[in-house]
C-alpha cells in the first residue's frame, strides 16, 4: 500500500482526510442552522451529503467519523428539545434510519475505493511503463516505470500533453516519430511502436523502446482515452547491434580468407604449371628417344605425378573457395560420358605400377549435357580415392549403367571401406575419416565435397555404398539426354 501511495501520489494524507470529514459536517451544521426553518422537519439531508463527501474523499474511517459527528450534532442542534441530547422514540427511529443509509453510503464508497486502489496498484506494479491519456492526449496516469523512463512524476505530468512527456525519435534518422497516442486517437485502433524508436527522457537520456498504444473504450464503445505501454529495450538493441557487428567482422574475415586462398592458389599454380610442363616434356622426350636410364625415367615420373597431385590439390582448394562464394559455375555441352571415362582411365592406367583399372561400359554413346572439364575432375577424384584407399594390387572397376532418365558411373574398389557412422559426413567439407590408414594417407578432405557440388550443378546425385574392410562403390548419376 505504501508503495502505491508514494508511486501514484493521489491519496491525500490522513490528516487532510479527517479534516475534510470534520469540515463537511461543520458545514452541514452551519448551513442547516441558517436554513433551519426550511429543513426542520428533515434535518438529515445535508448530513447525508457530508457523509458521502467524507467517505468518497477519505475512505471508511473518515466516513464513520462523519456519521458519528452527524448523529451527535443532529441530535443536539436539530432534534427537540434543542441543545440537549435527549430525544423521543420516534427520533431514535429517524436517527437509526439515517445511520443505516449513511453506513450504506460509506461502505459503497469504500468498496469503490478498494477496487480503484487495486486497479492502480496493478498498473503501478507492472514491469512495463504504462501511461494513460484522455481523448485530448493529456496525461491522466503513469506508473512508476513510466515515471522512471520519462523522468517525469505523475503529479508533474498530469494534464500535460503526451508529446511533452514522451518524446520519440527514430534511432537512425533522429527524426521525430509520431506518438502512438496520437495515432490511436486518429485511427481508433491498437498501434505498435515503430521499430528503432528512441525515447528522450526529461534529462536527455536516450533509451530504445518497444511496445504499443491501445484505445480505452467504455462499454458502449466510446473512446475515453489511450493507454500507452512501453518498455526499455536498450540492452536488447545494443546486443543486436553488437551481434550484427560481429557478424560483419566474421563475414569480412571469411572474405579475406577466400581472397587469400584464391591469390595464394593462383601464385602457387604459376611456377607449378611451368614445373609440370617441363617435367612432362622431359617425360615425353624420354619415351620418344628411349635413351634415358630406367632410374632417371622413374624420377621424372615421380616428379610429374607429384606435381600433378599438387596441382589437383591447389585446384580443389580454389574450388572450395569458389563454391563458398557461389562463383563455381559449369559450361554444359552434349558429351559422351562413356568416352570421357574411357579417356580418364587411359590417362591414369600408365601411372599405376601393377594395379589394373577395369572399365566395363557399352560401345554405344552415353550422352549427357555436362561440363567435360568439371566431370573429368569428378571421376579423377573418385578413381584416385579408390586407388588411394585400397591395396596397391587390388583392381578398381569402373562401370557404367543406363536407367530411364539417368546414366550412372560406378567406381568400385576393394579397399579399406567406410564405417557406416561416417557415411553421413563423407561429403562435408574438410571431413576425413580418423582411422589411422586414412590419417597416414595424404589428403585435404575436400575432394568429395567438390565432387558432390559439381554433380549437383549438373542436376545429378552421388551416393556411396561401403562395407568396412571389403570395399566401397561410389556412384555418380547424371540426367541423360532424351
Ligand atoms: P581426402 O581423400 O583428401 O581425405 P575426400 O573428400 O576425397 O578427401 O574424402 C573424404 C574422406 O572420405 C577420406 O578422408 C576418406 O576417409 C573417405 N573416403 C573417400 N573415398 C574413399 C574410398 N574409396 N574408400 C574409403 N574411404 C574413402
Short mmCIF file of C-alpha atoms and ligand atoms in Angstrom, two decimals:
data_model
loop_
_atom_site.label_atom_id
_atom_site.label_comp_id
_atom_site.label_asym_id
_atom_site.label_seq_id
_atom_site.Cartn_x
_atom_site.Cartn_y
_atom_site.Cartn_z
CA UNK A 1 0.00 0.00 0.00
CA UNK A 2 2.81 2.34 0.91
CA UNK A 3 4.45 1.89 -2.44
CA UNK A 4 1.17 2.62 -4.18
CA UNK A 5 0.75 5.82 -2.20
CA UNK A 6 4.23 7.04 -2.96
CA UNK A 7 4.06 5.88 -6.54
CA UNK A 8 0.63 7.01 -7.53
CA UNK A 9 0.71 10.10 -5.35
CA UNK A 10 -3.08 10.53 -5.49
CA UNK A 11 -4.11 9.50 -1.97
CA UNK A 12 -4.32 12.56 0.31
CA UNK A 13 -2.59 12.47 3.71
CA UNK A 14 -4.60 11.13 6.71
CA UNK A 15 -4.93 14.47 8.49
CA UNK A 16 -6.47 16.02 5.41
CA UNK A 17 -8.97 13.20 5.02
CA UNK A 18 -10.14 13.59 8.63
CA UNK A 19 -10.15 17.37 8.28
CA UNK A 20 -12.44 17.11 5.25
CA UNK A 21 -14.66 14.79 7.27
CA UNK A 22 -14.94 17.20 10.21
CA UNK A 23 -15.18 20.23 7.90
CA UNK A 24 -18.03 18.82 5.87
CA UNK A 25 -20.06 18.01 9.00
CA UNK A 26 -19.39 21.51 10.43
CA UNK A 27 -20.51 22.98 7.10
CA UNK A 28 -23.65 20.84 7.17
CA UNK A 29 -24.38 22.12 10.71
CA UNK A 30 -23.88 25.77 9.72
CA UNK A 31 -25.98 25.57 6.55
CA UNK A 32 -28.65 23.60 8.38
CA UNK A 33 -28.74 26.23 11.16
CA UNK A 34 -29.06 29.01 8.59
CA UNK A 35 -31.80 27.18 6.71
CA UNK A 36 -33.35 25.72 9.87
CA UNK A 37 -36.95 26.83 9.22
CA UNK A 38 -36.90 25.06 5.86
CA UNK A 39 -35.20 21.81 6.79
CA UNK A 40 -36.50 21.44 10.32
CA UNK A 41 -38.88 18.54 9.55
CA UNK A 42 -35.99 16.57 7.97
CA UNK A 43 -32.57 17.78 9.19
CA UNK A 44 -30.66 14.80 7.70
CA UNK A 45 -30.34 15.80 4.04
CA UNK A 46 -27.16 17.89 4.28
CA UNK A 47 -25.55 15.42 6.69
CA UNK A 48 -26.02 12.58 4.22
CA UNK A 49 -24.10 14.76 1.75
CA UNK A 50 -21.35 15.35 4.35
CA UNK A 51 -21.02 11.58 4.96
CA UNK A 52 -20.91 10.91 1.21
CA UNK A 53 -18.16 13.54 0.67
CA UNK A 54 -16.12 12.26 3.65
CA UNK A 55 -16.31 8.61 2.52
CA UNK A 56 -15.57 9.42 -1.09
CA UNK A 57 -12.60 11.65 -0.24
CA UNK A 58 -11.17 9.99 2.87
CA UNK A 59 -12.38 6.38 2.88
CA UNK A 60 -14.15 4.30 5.50
CA UNK A 61 -12.81 5.79 8.71
CA UNK A 62 -13.33 9.46 7.86
CA UNK A 63 -16.79 8.36 6.65
CA UNK A 64 -17.54 6.73 10.02
CA UNK A 65 -16.27 9.83 11.80
CA UNK A 66 -18.65 11.96 9.72
CA UNK A 67 -21.54 9.63 10.63
CA UNK A 68 -20.74 9.86 14.34
CA UNK A 69 -20.37 13.64 14.27
CA UNK A 70 -23.59 13.91 12.27
CA UNK A 71 -25.57 11.81 14.79
CA UNK A 72 -24.33 13.92 17.67
CA UNK A 73 -24.84 17.32 16.03
CA UNK A 74 -28.26 16.47 14.54
CA UNK A 75 -29.44 15.31 17.92
CA UNK A 76 -28.02 18.37 19.69
CA UNK A 77 -28.93 21.11 17.24
CA UNK A 78 -31.93 19.92 15.31
CA UNK A 79 -34.00 17.45 17.35
CA UNK A 80 -36.29 18.87 20.03
CA UNK A 81 -35.67 19.62 22.76
CA UNK A 82 -32.92 21.62 21.07
CA UNK A 83 -29.41 21.90 22.52
CA UNK A 84 -29.83 18.70 24.56
CA UNK A 85 -29.07 15.07 23.79
CA UNK A 86 -32.46 13.72 24.87
CA UNK A 87 -34.92 12.53 22.22
CA UNK A 88 -38.24 10.81 21.68
CA UNK A 89 -38.63 7.20 20.44
CA UNK A 90 -39.70 8.43 17.00
CA UNK A 91 -36.46 10.45 16.78
CA UNK A 92 -34.45 7.36 17.67
CA UNK A 93 -36.07 5.59 14.73
CA UNK A 94 -35.32 8.53 12.42
CA UNK A 95 -31.68 8.61 13.55
CA UNK A 96 -31.41 4.85 13.10
CA UNK A 97 -32.66 5.12 9.52
CA UNK A 98 -30.11 7.93 8.94
CA UNK A 99 -27.41 5.71 10.44
CA UNK A 100 -28.27 2.78 8.14
CA UNK A 101 -28.33 4.96 4.99
CA UNK A 102 -25.08 6.67 5.99
CA UNK A 103 -23.34 3.35 6.68
CA UNK A 104 -24.52 2.05 3.30
CA UNK A 105 -23.11 5.11 1.52
CA UNK A 106 -19.82 4.75 3.38
CA UNK A 107 -19.39 1.08 2.62
CA UNK A 108 -20.28 1.53 -1.08
CA UNK A 109 -17.78 4.33 -1.30
CA UNK A 110 -15.13 2.20 0.41
CA UNK A 111 -15.80 -0.71 -1.99
CA UNK A 112 -15.29 1.61 -4.95
CA UNK A 113 -12.10 2.99 -3.43
CA UNK A 114 -10.69 -0.52 -2.83
CA UNK A 115 -11.40 -1.52 -6.42
CA UNK A 116 -9.76 1.65 -7.75
CA UNK A 117 -6.78 1.11 -5.47
CA UNK A 118 -6.37 -2.46 -6.71
CA UNK A 119 -6.50 -1.25 -10.32
CA UNK A 120 -3.97 1.49 -9.61
CA UNK A 121 -1.67 -0.88 -7.70
CA UNK A 122 -1.82 -3.37 -10.57
CA UNK A 123 -0.81 -0.71 -13.08
CA UNK A 124 1.83 0.64 -10.72
CA UNK A 125 3.43 -2.76 -10.17
CA UNK A 126 3.63 -3.72 -13.87
CA UNK A 127 7.16 -4.26 -15.16
CA UNK A 128 6.27 -2.21 -18.25
CA UNK A 129 5.77 1.50 -18.34
CA UNK A 130 2.09 2.48 -18.53
CA UNK A 131 0.71 5.92 -19.33
CA UNK A 132 -2.96 6.68 -19.87
CA UNK A 133 -4.26 9.82 -21.52
CA UNK A 134 -7.64 11.39 -22.14
CA UNK A 135 -9.03 11.93 -25.63
CA UNK A 136 -7.11 15.21 -25.91
CA UNK A 137 -3.81 13.29 -25.45
CA UNK A 138 -3.29 14.77 -21.99
CA UNK A 139 -1.68 12.54 -19.35
CA UNK A 140 -4.10 11.10 -16.80
CA UNK A 141 -1.98 8.44 -15.16
CA UNK A 142 1.50 6.98 -15.30
CA UNK A 143 3.06 4.19 -13.29
CA UNK A 144 6.45 4.08 -11.56
CA UNK A 145 8.26 2.55 -14.55
CA UNK A 146 6.88 5.26 -16.82
CA UNK A 147 8.00 7.88 -14.30
CA UNK A 148 11.50 6.38 -14.23
CA UNK A 149 11.79 6.13 -18.02
CA UNK A 150 10.41 9.57 -18.84
CA UNK A 151 11.90 11.41 -15.86
CA UNK A 152 8.51 12.98 -15.05
CA UNK A 153 6.44 12.23 -11.93
CA UNK A 154 2.72 11.71 -12.28
CA UNK A 155 1.98 14.88 -10.33
CA UNK A 156 4.15 16.92 -12.73
CA UNK A 157 2.93 15.20 -15.85
CA UNK A 158 -0.79 15.01 -15.17
CA UNK A 159 -2.70 17.23 -17.58
CA UNK A 160 0.34 17.83 -19.80
CA UNK A 161 0.31 16.78 -23.47
CA UNK A 162 1.72 13.29 -24.02
CA UNK A 163 4.16 14.63 -26.63
CA UNK A 164 5.82 16.76 -23.99
CA UNK A 165 6.24 13.78 -21.63
CA UNK A 166 7.05 11.06 -24.18
CA UNK A 167 9.38 12.42 -26.85
CA UNK A 168 10.15 9.88 -29.55
CA UNK A 169 12.72 10.00 -32.33
CA UNK A 170 13.93 7.47 -34.90
CA UNK A 171 17.11 5.71 -33.85
CA UNK A 172 18.94 6.23 -37.15
CA UNK A 173 17.41 9.33 -38.73
CA UNK A 174 16.82 11.22 -35.43
CA UNK A 175 13.56 12.42 -37.00
CA UNK A 176 10.58 12.89 -34.68
CA UNK A 177 8.38 9.80 -34.55
CA UNK A 178 4.61 10.22 -34.27
CA UNK A 179 3.44 9.33 -30.78
CA UNK A 180 1.30 6.15 -30.75
CA UNK A 181 -1.26 8.03 -28.62
CA UNK A 182 -1.89 10.45 -31.50
CA UNK A 183 -2.15 7.54 -33.92
CA UNK A 184 -4.62 5.69 -31.68
CA UNK A 185 -6.74 8.82 -31.27
CA UNK A 186 -6.71 9.29 -35.03
CA UNK A 187 -7.29 5.67 -36.12
CA UNK A 188 -9.09 4.30 -33.04
CA UNK A 189 -7.15 1.03 -33.06
CA UNK A 190 -4.12 -0.61 -31.44
CA UNK A 191 -0.82 0.76 -32.74
CA UNK A 192 2.62 -0.82 -32.43
CA UNK A 193 5.57 1.49 -31.89
CA UNK A 194 7.78 1.66 -34.94
CA UNK A 195 10.99 -0.31 -34.61
CA UNK A 196 14.14 1.61 -33.83
CA UNK A 197 12.30 4.17 -31.70
CA UNK A 198 14.19 6.14 -29.08
CA UNK A 199 12.62 7.80 -26.05
CA UNK A 200 14.32 11.00 -24.97
CA UNK A 201 13.79 11.37 -21.22
CA UNK A 202 13.43 14.70 -19.46
CA UNK A 203 17.16 14.77 -18.60
CA UNK A 204 18.13 13.90 -22.19
CA UNK A 205 18.81 10.20 -21.52
CA UNK A 206 18.03 8.11 -24.58
CA UNK A 207 16.50 4.65 -24.45
CA UNK A 208 15.34 2.23 -27.15
CA UNK A 209 11.64 1.46 -26.78
CA UNK A 210 9.34 -1.37 -27.68
CA UNK A 211 5.58 -1.64 -27.45
CA UNK A 212 2.19 -0.27 -28.21
CA UNK A 213 -0.72 2.07 -27.69
CA UNK A 214 -4.35 0.96 -27.40
CA UNK A 215 -7.67 2.76 -27.17
CA UNK A 216 -9.61 2.77 -23.88
CA UNK A 217 -13.34 2.45 -24.57
CA UNK A 218 -16.38 2.26 -22.34
CA UNK A 219 -18.98 -0.47 -22.67
CA UNK A 220 -20.77 1.50 -25.36
CA UNK A 221 -17.54 1.60 -27.37
CA UNK A 222 -16.99 5.32 -26.83
CA UNK A 223 -13.33 6.32 -26.83
CA UNK A 224 -12.32 7.52 -23.35
CA UNK A 225 -8.60 7.80 -23.86
CA UNK A 226 -5.47 5.86 -24.74
CA UNK A 227 -3.21 3.53 -22.82
CA UNK A 228 0.42 3.57 -23.87
CA UNK A 229 2.52 0.58 -22.77
CA UNK A 230 6.25 0.52 -23.42
CA UNK A 231 9.47 -0.99 -22.18
CA UNK A 232 13.15 -0.20 -22.27
CA UNK A 233 14.85 -2.47 -24.82
CA UNK A 234 18.16 -0.63 -24.91
CA UNK A 235 20.10 -3.70 -23.74
CA UNK A 236 18.47 -5.90 -26.38
CA UNK A 237 19.07 -3.37 -29.15
CA UNK A 238 22.70 -2.96 -28.07
CA UNK A 239 23.11 -6.76 -28.12
CA UNK A 240 21.62 -6.86 -31.63
CA UNK A 241 23.95 -4.11 -32.81
CA UNK A 242 26.90 -5.98 -31.30
CA UNK A 243 25.78 -9.25 -32.92
CA UNK A 244 25.46 -7.51 -36.27
CA UNK A 245 28.95 -6.01 -35.86
CA UNK A 246 30.44 -9.42 -35.01
CA UNK A 247 28.66 -10.99 -37.97
CA UNK A 248 30.05 -8.34 -40.31
CA UNK A 249 33.52 -8.85 -38.86
CA UNK A 250 33.23 -12.60 -39.31
CA UNK A 251 31.98 -12.17 -42.88
CA UNK A 252 34.83 -9.78 -43.63
CA UNK A 253 37.30 -12.30 -42.17
CA UNK A 254 35.81 -15.09 -44.33
CA UNK A 255 36.03 -12.83 -47.40
CA UNK A 256 39.66 -12.08 -46.61
CA UNK A 257 40.40 -15.78 -46.15
CA UNK A 258 38.76 -16.57 -49.50
CA UNK A 259 40.70 -13.77 -51.14
CA UNK A 260 43.94 -15.00 -49.62
CA UNK A 261 43.22 -18.60 -50.68
CA UNK A 262 42.42 -17.51 -54.16
CA UNK A 263 45.54 -15.32 -54.53
CA UNK A 264 47.80 -17.92 -52.90
CA UNK A 265 46.43 -20.67 -55.14
CA UNK A 266 47.00 -18.60 -58.28
CA UNK A 267 50.51 -17.67 -57.21
CA UNK A 268 51.35 -21.28 -56.36
CA UNK A 269 49.99 -22.58 -59.65
CA UNK A 270 52.13 -20.31 -61.83
CA UNK A 271 55.53 -21.90 -61.00
CA UNK A 272 53.91 -25.31 -60.66
CA UNK A 273 52.45 -25.21 -64.17
CA UNK A 274 55.86 -24.41 -65.57
CA UNK A 275 57.45 -27.18 -63.46
CA UNK A 276 54.85 -29.73 -64.55
CA UNK A 277 55.03 -28.65 -68.20
CA UNK A 278 58.81 -29.08 -68.34
CA UNK A 279 58.74 -32.40 -66.48
CA UNK A 280 56.09 -33.72 -68.89
CA UNK A 281 58.21 -32.51 -71.81
CA UNK A 282 61.18 -34.48 -70.47
CA UNK A 283 58.91 -37.50 -69.84
CA UNK A 284 57.67 -37.46 -73.45
CA UNK A 285 61.19 -36.96 -74.82
CA UNK A 286 62.49 -39.87 -72.77
CA UNK A 287 59.66 -42.07 -74.04
CA UNK A 288 60.31 -40.99 -77.64
CA UNK A 289 64.11 -41.23 -77.67
CA UNK A 290 64.40 -44.20 -75.33
CA UNK A 291 67.90 -43.06 -74.29
CA UNK A 292 67.23 -42.32 -70.66
CA UNK A 293 68.26 -44.69 -67.90
CA UNK A 294 65.42 -46.51 -66.11
CA UNK A 295 66.29 -44.76 -62.80
CA UNK A 296 66.06 -41.27 -64.30
CA UNK A 297 62.82 -42.15 -66.05
CA UNK A 298 61.33 -43.19 -62.70
CA UNK A 299 62.50 -39.93 -61.14
CA UNK A 300 60.79 -37.93 -63.87
CA UNK A 301 57.61 -39.97 -63.46
CA UNK A 302 57.64 -39.23 -59.73
CA UNK A 303 58.14 -35.50 -60.42
CA UNK A 304 55.25 -35.47 -62.94
CA UNK A 305 52.91 -37.43 -60.63
CA UNK A 306 53.67 -35.37 -57.56
CA UNK A 307 53.44 -32.07 -59.44
CA UNK A 308 50.08 -33.19 -60.85
CA UNK A 309 48.87 -34.12 -57.37
CA UNK A 310 49.94 -30.77 -56.03
CA UNK A 311 48.16 -29.04 -58.89
CA UNK A 312 44.99 -31.04 -58.20
CA UNK A 313 45.10 -30.04 -54.54
CA UNK A 314 45.50 -26.37 -55.37
CA UNK A 315 42.64 -26.56 -57.88
CA UNK A 316 40.46 -28.24 -55.24
CA UNK A 317 41.28 -25.51 -52.70
CA UNK A 318 40.39 -22.88 -55.27
CA UNK A 319 37.13 -24.69 -55.98
CA UNK A 320 36.17 -24.76 -52.31
CA UNK A 321 36.70 -21.03 -52.17
CA UNK A 322 34.66 -20.56 -55.37
CA UNK A 323 31.87 -22.78 -54.05
CA UNK A 324 31.68 -20.77 -50.83
CA UNK A 325 31.30 -17.54 -52.71
CA UNK A 326 28.91 -19.08 -55.25
CA UNK A 327 31.38 -18.48 -58.09
CA UNK A 328 31.74 -22.04 -59.29
CA UNK A 329 29.75 -22.43 -62.46
CA UNK A 330 29.64 -25.05 -65.22
CA UNK A 331 29.53 -24.73 -69.01
CA UNK A 332 27.43 -27.55 -70.40
CA UNK A 333 27.53 -29.17 -73.82
CA UNK A 334 26.50 -32.56 -75.22
CA UNK A 335 29.13 -35.09 -74.21
CA UNK A 336 29.56 -38.85 -74.38
CA UNK A 337 30.26 -39.69 -70.75
CA UNK A 338 31.38 -43.23 -71.70
CA UNK A 339 34.12 -41.78 -73.88
CA UNK A 340 35.11 -39.28 -71.20
CA UNK A 341 35.52 -42.02 -68.59
CA UNK A 342 37.47 -44.14 -71.08
CA UNK A 343 39.92 -41.28 -71.67
CA UNK A 344 40.41 -40.74 -67.94
CA UNK A 345 41.05 -44.44 -67.35
CA UNK A 346 43.56 -44.45 -70.24
CA UNK A 347 45.37 -41.50 -68.71
CA UNK A 348 45.56 -42.90 -65.18
CA UNK A 349 46.42 -46.52 -66.06
CA UNK A 350 50.05 -45.80 -67.19
CA UNK A 351 50.74 -44.00 -63.91
CA UNK A 352 49.95 -47.17 -61.93
CA UNK A 353 52.64 -49.77 -61.47
CA UNK A 354 50.83 -53.09 -61.28
CA UNK A 355 47.24 -52.20 -60.49
CA UNK A 356 44.52 -52.75 -63.05
CA UNK A 357 41.82 -50.20 -63.83
CA UNK A 358 38.97 -52.09 -65.43
CA UNK A 359 36.30 -50.23 -67.40
CA UNK A 360 33.03 -52.01 -68.15
CA UNK A 361 30.97 -49.87 -70.50
CA UNK A 362 28.98 -50.42 -73.72
CA UNK A 363 30.38 -49.12 -77.01
CA UNK A 364 27.21 -47.13 -77.68
CA UNK A 365 27.39 -43.42 -76.81
CA UNK A 366 26.14 -42.39 -73.37
CA UNK A 367 25.03 -38.82 -73.97
CA UNK A 368 24.54 -36.25 -71.28
CA UNK A 369 24.59 -32.47 -71.01
CA UNK A 370 27.66 -31.64 -68.97
CA UNK A 371 30.88 -29.74 -68.40
CA UNK A 372 33.62 -32.12 -69.62
CA UNK A 373 36.38 -30.47 -67.60
CA UNK A 374 34.40 -30.47 -64.35
CA UNK A 375 33.19 -34.05 -64.84
CA UNK A 376 36.75 -35.14 -65.53
CA UNK A 377 37.65 -33.61 -62.16
CA UNK A 378 34.83 -35.64 -60.53
CA UNK A 379 35.95 -39.01 -61.94
CA UNK A 380 39.64 -38.26 -61.44
CA UNK A 381 38.84 -37.62 -57.80
CA UNK A 382 36.77 -40.73 -57.24
CA UNK A 383 39.20 -43.01 -59.08
CA UNK A 384 42.20 -41.53 -57.25
CA UNK A 385 40.38 -42.09 -53.94
CA UNK A 386 39.65 -45.70 -54.91
CA UNK A 387 43.37 -46.12 -55.64
CA UNK A 388 44.44 -44.23 -52.52
CA UNK A 389 42.27 -46.13 -50.07
CA UNK A 390 42.91 -49.69 -51.32
CA UNK A 391 45.73 -52.18 -51.59
CA UNK A 392 48.26 -51.38 -54.40
CA UNK A 393 47.43 -54.64 -56.14
CA UNK A 394 43.65 -54.58 -55.78
CA UNK A 395 41.87 -53.74 -59.04
CA UNK A 396 39.49 -50.79 -59.38
CA UNK A 397 36.44 -51.36 -61.55
CA UNK A 398 34.62 -48.54 -63.33
CA UNK A 399 31.17 -49.50 -64.62
CA UNK A 400 28.52 -47.53 -66.43
CA UNK A 401 24.81 -48.26 -66.28
CA UNK A 402 21.82 -46.77 -68.05
CA UNK A 403 18.42 -46.06 -66.48
CA UNK A 404 15.32 -44.47 -67.98
CA UNK A 405 16.33 -40.92 -67.13
CA UNK A 406 19.89 -41.23 -65.86
CA UNK A 407 23.29 -42.59 -66.66
CA UNK A 408 25.34 -43.78 -63.70
CA UNK A 409 29.06 -44.33 -63.36
CA UNK A 410 30.09 -46.66 -60.53
CA UNK A 411 33.63 -46.70 -59.16
CA UNK A 412 34.21 -49.91 -57.18
CA UNK A 413 37.25 -50.65 -55.06
CA UNK A 414 38.25 -53.50 -52.78
CA UNK A 415 39.78 -51.15 -50.23
CA UNK A 416 39.51 -50.27 -46.58
CA UNK A 417 35.78 -49.44 -46.75
CA UNK A 418 33.97 -46.82 -44.69
CA UNK A 419 32.38 -47.11 -41.26
CA UNK A 420 28.54 -46.73 -41.57
CA UNK A 421 28.67 -43.97 -38.89
CA UNK A 422 30.95 -41.93 -41.13
CA UNK A 423 28.84 -42.16 -44.27
CA UNK A 424 26.58 -39.15 -43.44
CA UNK A 425 29.67 -36.89 -43.03
CA UNK A 426 31.65 -38.07 -46.02
CA UNK A 427 30.70 -35.23 -48.37
CA UNK A 428 31.23 -32.49 -45.81
CA UNK A 429 33.98 -30.00 -46.39
CA UNK A 430 37.30 -31.00 -44.75
CA UNK A 431 35.90 -34.29 -43.48
CA UNK A 432 38.41 -37.12 -43.25
CA UNK A 433 37.97 -40.46 -41.54
CA UNK A 434 40.02 -40.64 -38.33
CA UNK A 435 41.18 -44.20 -38.97
CA UNK A 436 44.93 -44.50 -38.94
CA UNK A 437 45.07 -45.66 -42.59
CA UNK A 438 43.30 -42.52 -43.76
CA UNK A 439 45.29 -40.26 -41.45
CA UNK A 440 48.52 -41.66 -42.87
CA UNK A 441 47.33 -41.03 -46.44
CA UNK A 442 47.78 -37.55 -47.85
CA UNK A 443 44.59 -35.58 -48.44
CA UNK A 444 42.70 -32.41 -47.58
CA UNK A 445 39.20 -33.77 -47.13
CA UNK A 446 37.72 -31.54 -49.81
CA UNK A 447 37.62 -33.86 -52.82
CA UNK A 448 34.22 -35.44 -52.14
CA UNK A 449 32.73 -32.08 -51.16
CA UNK A 450 33.73 -30.61 -54.52
CA UNK A 451 32.60 -33.79 -56.33
CA UNK A 452 29.14 -33.55 -54.80
CA UNK A 453 28.77 -29.85 -55.57
CA UNK A 454 29.80 -30.31 -59.21
CA UNK A 455 27.41 -33.26 -59.63
CA UNK A 456 24.62 -31.20 -58.04
CA UNK A 457 25.31 -28.36 -60.52
CA UNK A 458 24.66 -30.95 -63.25
CA UNK A 459 21.32 -31.88 -61.66
CA UNK A 460 22.70 -35.29 -60.65
CA UNK A 461 23.49 -37.11 -57.44
CA UNK A 462 26.34 -39.05 -55.89
CA UNK A 463 25.97 -41.85 -53.38
CA UNK A 464 28.18 -44.40 -51.71
CA UNK A 465 27.79 -47.98 -50.60
CA UNK A 466 30.55 -49.42 -48.48
CA UNK A 467 31.47 -52.31 -46.21
CA UNK A 468 34.30 -51.82 -43.76
CA UNK A 469 37.30 -53.94 -44.77
CA UNK A 470 35.64 -55.11 -48.01
CA UNK A 471 35.44 -52.06 -50.26
CA UNK A 472 33.38 -49.11 -51.46
CA UNK A 473 31.33 -48.21 -54.50
CA UNK A 474 30.78 -44.54 -55.34
CA UNK A 475 28.02 -43.96 -57.91
CA UNK A 476 27.53 -40.74 -59.85
CA UNK A 477 24.17 -40.48 -61.62
CA UNK A 478 23.56 -37.72 -64.19
CA UNK A 479 20.44 -36.86 -66.19
CA UNK A 480 20.71 -38.46 -69.65
CA UNK A 481 19.85 -36.64 -72.83
CA UNK A 482 16.47 -37.71 -74.23
P1 LIG B 1 40.70 -36.85 -48.95
O1 LIG B 1 40.75 -38.10 -49.75
O2 LIG B 1 41.60 -35.80 -49.44
O3 LIG B 1 40.83 -37.11 -47.50
P2 LIG B 1 37.96 -36.71 -49.83
O4 LIG B 1 36.97 -35.63 -49.67
O5 LIG B 1 38.23 -37.18 -51.20
O6 LIG B 1 39.24 -36.20 -49.10
O7 LIG B 1 37.48 -37.94 -48.98
C1 LIG B 1 36.97 -37.73 -47.68
C2 LIG B 1 37.14 -38.95 -46.84
O8 LIG B 1 36.30 -40.00 -47.32
C3 LIG B 1 38.52 -39.57 -46.88
O9 LIG B 1 39.38 -38.92 -45.97
C4 LIG B 1 38.26 -40.99 -46.50
O10 LIG B 1 38.13 -41.10 -45.10
C5 LIG B 1 36.91 -41.26 -47.12
N1 LIG B 1 36.99 -41.91 -48.44
C6 LIG B 1 36.83 -41.33 -49.65
N2 LIG B 1 36.93 -42.25 -50.65
C7 LIG B 1 37.12 -43.44 -50.06
C8 LIG B 1 37.27 -44.78 -50.53
N3 LIG B 1 37.27 -45.09 -51.84
N4 LIG B 1 37.45 -45.78 -49.61
C9 LIG B 1 37.46 -45.47 -48.29
N5 LIG B 1 37.32 -44.24 -47.78
C10 LIG B 1 37.16 -43.23 -48.64
#
